[in-house]
Amino acid sequence: MGGCLSSSSKKERSKQPIRPIGDSKSKKAQKKSRKKASKIPAMAHSDLTALYKEITGFQTQFNDQSQVWLVLNKAKDFEVMQAMSKKMPDVKELDVQGISEEKNEQVQSFLELYFPNTVGSFEFHYGSPLTSITPFMEGMEVASKKVTTKMRIYNFEIGEQELFDLFIWNKSKDWIGLRECTLSLSEIPNFKSSLKGSTLRILDLSECGSSSHGDWSKNPQEFENLVEGLAISEDFKANLQELWMTNCGFSETQIYQVLKKHGLQHVNIYGAR
């Protein structure tokens, strides 16, 4: 497919769990938005094919096995996203990247109203510079419910409450990735029983501990806080099999010692120096 829209076949926390997110929009407004979204039909794959051809001039046949990239710093891709009046049809993989501040509102609208009903894998990349994920959290909650297997998020600042929510919303998937993100981990996340039923098999934290983000080589307690918080859940401990730690400032031995301390010594470590 031409261009980038593409297709192919030991601090203790309070005993109370973190509150549900909802500060950026009232619950009444959220309910109204979700009611509106529920009434928007999905376009057929042939409709997306026609829309893409109309805007870009390229002919590509979309289907439910398509891998779709929306690179929003490319004018045509952004125009395609803006032109959607129905939900994108179901696809195998969707990658939204090249987001910038002036596009935040349109991206949030896409996530809430026009995101496909079912997507196998979803990758969500902010551009540069690093920015807070807060403006997108309502949309991420909607999208998380529609992604079946893998969710990966890149280049965001993720606060304590947002980290909690992202894990809860995605606990029934196979894979969650928070890559190149700065995570708020000054305290142990209080997941309590919220990860009950977790099926997460892969956790990708690549670059989160780099000097550009959490700088975990100088702040090792932050990584341990995350591990300890997650390991409270017996389901999370039982199902996690892989931890990706590329450029996080630790050796494999150092990571293993933290995992072992919290009952995760069976987890395979990838990407460590």
Short mmCIF file of C-alpha atoms in Angstrom, two decimals:
data_model
loop_
_atom_site.label_atom_id
_atom_site.label_comp_id
_atom_site.label_asym_id
_atom_site.label_seq_id
_atom_site.Cartn_x
_atom_site.Cartn_y
_atom_site.Cartn_z
CA MET A 1 0.00 0.00 0.00
CA GLY A 2 1.32 3.41 -0.85
CA GLY A 3 2.69 5.55 1.95
CA CYS A 4 2.08 4.73 5.58
CA LEU A 5 -1.54 3.69 5.86
CA SER A 6 -0.60 0.17 4.93
CA SER A 7 -2.00 -3.31 4.67
CA SER A 8 -0.55 -6.84 4.41
CA SER A 9 -2.07 -10.61 4.48
CA LYS A 10 9.49 -0.90 49.74
CA LYS A 11 7.22 1.84 50.51
CA GLU A 12 3.77 0.72 51.58
CA ARG A 13 0.82 2.22 49.82
CA SER A 14 -2.53 3.04 51.32
CA LYS A 15 -4.70 -0.03 51.75
CA GLN A 16 -7.26 1.46 49.38
CA PRO A 17 -6.88 0.78 45.65
CA ILE A 18 -6.22 3.77 43.44
CA ARG A 19 -9.44 5.51 42.44
CA PRO A 20 -10.87 4.97 38.95
CA ILE A 21 -9.76 7.52 36.41
CA GLY A 22 -12.17 10.23 35.37
CA ASP A 23 -10.80 13.62 36.30
CA SER A 24 -10.48 15.02 32.78
CA LYS A 25 -14.12 14.56 31.84
CA SER A 26 -17.21 14.21 34.03
CA LYS A 27 -18.84 10.80 34.29
CA LYS A 28 -21.95 12.28 32.68
CA ALA A 29 -19.92 13.45 29.68
CA GLN A 30 -18.17 10.07 29.44
CA LYS A 31 -21.51 8.28 29.44
CA LYS A 32 -22.81 10.59 26.71
CA SER A 33 -19.70 10.00 24.59
CA ARG A 34 -19.97 6.22 24.95
CA LYS A 35 -23.65 6.29 24.07
CA LYS A 36 -22.79 8.24 20.93
CA ALA A 37 -20.03 5.75 20.05
CA SER A 38 -22.39 2.81 20.47
CA LYS A 39 -24.64 4.24 17.75
CA ILE A 40 -21.87 4.69 15.17
CA PRO A 41 -21.81 1.76 12.71
CA ALA A 42 -18.63 0.21 11.36
CA MET A 43 -17.68 0.83 7.76
CA ALA A 44 -17.16 -2.13 5.46
CA HIS A 45 -13.61 -2.97 4.40
CA SER A 46 -14.59 -1.90 0.90
CA ASP A 47 -15.55 1.53 2.30
CA LEU A 48 -12.09 1.96 3.82
CA THR A 49 -10.53 0.86 0.54
CA ALA A 50 -12.57 3.48 -1.33
CA LEU A 51 -11.83 6.23 1.22
CA TYR A 52 -8.12 5.54 1.07
CA LYS A 53 -8.11 5.58 -2.73
CA GLU A 54 -10.11 8.82 -2.83
CA ILE A 55 -7.67 10.65 -0.53
CA THR A 56 -4.33 9.13 -1.53
CA GLY A 57 -4.91 7.92 -5.07
CA PHE A 58 -3.64 4.45 -4.16
CA GLN A 59 -5.65 1.24 -4.47
CA THR A 60 -5.32 -1.20 -1.58
CA GLN A 61 -7.75 -3.92 -0.58
CA PHE A 62 -8.43 -3.97 3.17
CA ASN A 63 -9.75 -7.00 5.04
CA ASP A 64 -9.88 -8.34 8.60
CA GLN A 65 -6.27 -9.59 8.30
CA SER A 66 -4.88 -6.19 7.31
CA GLN A 67 -2.00 -4.50 9.11
CA VAL A 68 -2.79 -0.79 9.12
CA TRP A 69 -0.42 2.10 9.91
CA LEU A 70 -1.79 5.60 10.46
CA VAL A 71 1.27 7.85 10.51
CA LEU A 72 -0.28 11.16 11.44
CA ASN A 73 2.66 13.38 10.57
CA LYS A 74 1.89 12.31 7.00
CA ALA A 75 -0.82 14.64 5.71
CA LYS A 76 -2.72 11.99 3.75
CA ASP A 77 -2.86 9.55 6.66
CA PHE A 78 -4.16 12.28 8.95
CA GLU A 79 -6.76 13.24 6.34
CA VAL A 80 -7.94 9.63 6.12
CA MET A 81 -8.40 9.48 9.89
CA GLN A 82 -10.28 12.81 9.94
CA ALA A 83 -12.56 11.73 7.10
CA MET A 84 -13.94 8.70 8.93
CA SER A 85 -17.64 9.08 9.72
CA LYS A 86 -18.01 5.42 10.71
CA LYS A 87 -15.85 3.12 12.80
CA MET A 88 -12.83 1.66 11.08
CA PRO A 89 -13.53 -1.98 10.17
CA ASP A 90 -11.91 -4.80 12.12
CA VAL A 91 -8.23 -5.38 11.30
CA LYS A 92 -5.48 -7.68 12.55
CA GLU A 93 -3.05 -4.92 13.54
CA LEU A 94 -3.39 -1.15 13.93
CA ASP A 95 -0.46 1.21 14.51
CA VAL A 96 -1.18 4.90 15.20
CA GLN A 97 1.97 7.01 15.31
CA GLY A 98 3.38 10.44 14.60
CA ILE A 99 0.93 12.13 16.97
CA SER A 100 1.62 15.75 17.88
CA GLU A 101 -0.07 18.15 20.28
CA GLU A 102 -2.17 19.92 17.67
CA LYS A 103 -3.68 16.55 16.69
CA ASN A 104 -4.56 15.42 20.23
CA GLU A 105 -8.26 16.22 19.96
CA GLN A 106 -8.70 14.38 16.66
CA VAL A 107 -6.80 11.35 17.94
CA GLN A 108 -8.89 11.22 21.11
CA SER A 109 -12.05 11.40 18.99
CA PHE A 110 -10.80 8.53 16.81
CA LEU A 111 -10.06 6.36 19.86
CA GLU A 112 -13.44 7.03 21.44
CA LEU A 113 -15.71 7.01 18.39
CA TYR A 114 -14.08 5.45 15.32
CA PHE A 115 -11.76 2.76 16.68
CA PRO A 116 -12.48 -0.70 15.19
CA ASN A 117 -14.73 -3.03 17.17
CA THR A 118 -12.01 -5.70 17.17
CA VAL A 119 -8.24 -5.38 16.71
CA GLY A 120 -5.70 -8.10 17.43
CA SER A 121 -2.74 -5.80 18.11
CA PHE A 122 -2.66 -2.04 18.76
CA GLU A 123 0.45 0.16 18.92
CA PHE A 124 0.16 3.80 19.97
CA HIS A 125 3.17 6.11 19.46
CA TYR A 126 3.49 9.71 20.44
CA GLY A 127 5.94 11.74 18.38
CA SER A 128 8.44 14.08 19.97
CA PRO A 129 8.84 15.36 22.63
CA LEU A 130 7.71 12.99 25.39
CA THR A 131 4.22 13.97 26.56
CA SER A 132 1.65 13.04 29.18
CA ILE A 133 -0.76 10.26 28.27
CA THR A 134 -3.53 11.98 30.28
CA PRO A 135 -5.37 13.57 27.30
CA PHE A 136 -5.78 10.14 25.71
CA MET A 137 -6.85 8.04 28.69
CA GLU A 138 -10.59 8.06 27.99
CA GLY A 139 -9.88 6.92 24.45
CA MET A 140 -7.37 4.34 25.66
CA GLU A 141 -10.00 2.84 27.94
CA VAL A 142 -12.35 2.44 24.96
CA ALA A 143 -9.60 1.04 22.72
CA SER A 144 -8.33 -1.37 25.38
CA LYS A 145 -11.68 -3.12 25.47
CA LYS A 146 -11.48 -3.79 21.73
CA VAL A 147 -7.89 -5.04 21.49
CA THR A 148 -7.68 -8.79 21.95
CA THR A 149 -4.01 -9.78 22.13
CA LYS A 150 -1.34 -7.06 22.30
CA MET A 151 -1.23 -3.42 23.44
CA ARG A 152 1.99 -1.41 23.15
CA ILE A 153 2.35 2.27 24.05
CA TYR A 154 5.39 4.41 23.20
CA ASN A 155 6.90 7.72 24.33
CA PHE A 156 4.51 8.88 27.04
CA GLU A 157 4.77 10.11 30.61
CA ILE A 158 2.51 7.76 32.57
CA GLY A 159 1.39 8.76 36.06
CA GLU A 160 0.57 6.50 38.98
CA GLN A 161 -3.17 6.42 38.34
CA GLU A 162 -2.71 5.97 34.59
CA LEU A 163 -0.26 3.09 35.07
CA PHE A 164 -2.77 1.39 37.33
CA ASP A 165 -5.59 1.82 34.80
CA LEU A 166 -3.56 0.62 31.82
CA PHE A 167 -2.67 -2.63 33.57
CA ILE A 168 -6.25 -3.21 34.71
CA TRP A 169 -7.76 -2.50 31.30
CA ASN A 170 -5.30 -4.82 29.56
CA LYS A 171 -4.83 -7.63 32.08
CA SER A 172 -6.74 -10.14 29.92
CA LYS A 173 -4.41 -9.79 26.94
CA ASP A 174 -1.29 -11.76 26.11
CA TRP A 175 1.10 -8.80 25.91
CA ILE A 176 1.38 -5.28 27.30
CA GLY A 177 4.22 -2.94 26.35
CA LEU A 178 5.09 0.45 27.83
CA ARG A 179 8.09 1.26 25.68
CA GLU A 180 10.19 4.44 25.87
CA CYS A 181 7.88 5.71 28.61
CA THR A 182 8.58 7.55 31.86
CA LEU A 183 6.64 5.77 34.60
CA SER A 184 5.67 7.20 37.98
CA LEU A 185 7.04 4.61 40.40
CA SER A 186 8.10 6.47 43.52
CA GLU A 187 5.79 4.16 45.47
CA ILE A 188 4.67 0.55 45.11
CA PRO A 189 1.56 0.41 42.87
CA ASN A 190 -1.33 -0.83 44.99
CA PHE A 191 -2.97 -3.30 42.62
CA LYS A 192 -4.39 -5.39 45.49
CA SER A 193 -6.87 -7.82 43.89
CA SER A 194 -7.31 -5.76 40.71
CA LEU A 195 -5.10 -8.08 38.63
CA LYS A 196 -7.10 -11.17 39.55
CA GLY A 197 -7.62 -13.18 36.36
CA SER A 198 -4.58 -11.67 34.62
CA THR A 199 -3.48 -13.62 31.56
CA LEU A 200 -0.56 -11.34 30.69
CA ARG A 201 2.31 -13.45 29.41
CA ILE A 202 4.67 -10.72 28.14
CA LEU A 203 5.61 -7.38 29.74
CA ASP A 204 7.75 -5.02 27.64
CA LEU A 205 9.44 -2.16 29.51
CA SER A 206 12.16 -1.46 26.94
CA GLU A 207 13.81 1.97 27.35
CA CYS A 208 11.68 2.85 30.40
CA GLY A 209 14.77 2.61 32.59
CA SER A 210 17.09 4.49 30.24
CA SER A 211 18.74 7.77 31.22
CA SER A 212 16.16 9.59 29.06
CA HIS A 213 13.28 8.14 31.06
CA GLY A 214 13.32 6.55 34.54
CA ASP A 215 17.12 6.26 34.78
CA TRP A 216 16.74 3.04 36.77
CA SER A 217 20.48 2.49 37.12
CA LYS A 218 20.36 5.49 39.50
CA ASN A 219 16.84 4.80 40.76
CA PRO A 220 16.68 0.99 41.03
CA GLN A 221 13.93 1.10 43.64
CA GLU A 222 11.47 2.34 41.02
CA PHE A 223 11.81 -0.87 38.99
CA GLU A 224 11.50 -2.98 42.13
CA ASN A 225 8.41 -1.02 43.18
CA LEU A 226 6.71 -2.01 39.93
CA VAL A 227 7.71 -5.66 40.23
CA GLU A 228 6.57 -5.82 43.84
CA GLY A 229 3.23 -4.21 43.04
CA LEU A 230 2.53 -6.58 40.15
CA ALA A 231 3.71 -9.65 42.08
CA ILE A 232 0.97 -9.13 44.66
CA SER A 233 -1.28 -10.84 42.12
CA GLU A 234 -0.90 -14.62 42.10
CA ASP A 235 -2.49 -14.76 38.64
CA PHE A 236 0.02 -12.24 37.29
CA LYS A 237 2.91 -14.20 38.80
CA ALA A 238 1.65 -17.52 37.47
CA ASN A 239 1.13 -16.36 33.88
CA LEU A 240 3.98 -13.94 33.18
CA GLN A 241 6.64 -15.65 31.05
CA GLU A 242 8.69 -12.88 29.40
CA LEU A 243 10.08 -9.52 30.53
CA TRP A 244 11.67 -7.25 27.92
CA MET A 245 14.21 -4.82 29.40
CA THR A 246 16.20 -3.37 26.49
CA ASN A 247 18.32 -0.37 27.56
CA CYS A 248 16.93 -0.14 31.09
CA GLY A 249 20.26 0.26 32.89
CA PHE A 250 20.39 -3.22 34.48
CA SER A 251 22.28 -6.41 33.79
CA GLU A 252 20.31 -9.62 33.39
CA THR A 253 21.65 -10.77 36.77
CA GLN A 254 20.38 -7.64 38.51
CA ILE A 255 16.94 -8.05 36.97
CA TYR A 256 16.82 -11.72 37.90
CA GLN A 257 17.59 -10.93 41.54
CA VAL A 258 14.64 -8.54 41.73
CA LEU A 259 12.33 -11.03 40.03
CA LYS A 260 13.47 -13.86 42.30
CA LYS A 261 12.88 -11.75 45.41
CA HIS A 262 9.24 -11.40 44.43
CA GLY A 263 8.52 -14.93 43.20
CA LEU A 264 9.05 -14.31 39.48
CA GLN A 265 12.28 -16.26 39.01
CA HIS A 266 10.64 -18.36 36.27
CA VAL A 267 10.29 -15.33 33.95
CA ASN A 268 12.59 -15.18 30.92
CA ILE A 269 14.49 -11.88 30.58
CA TYR A 270 15.15 -10.38 27.14
CA GLY A 271 17.14 -7.38 25.96
CA ALA A 272 19.20 -6.77 29.12
CA ARG A 273 22.89 -5.97 28.79
#
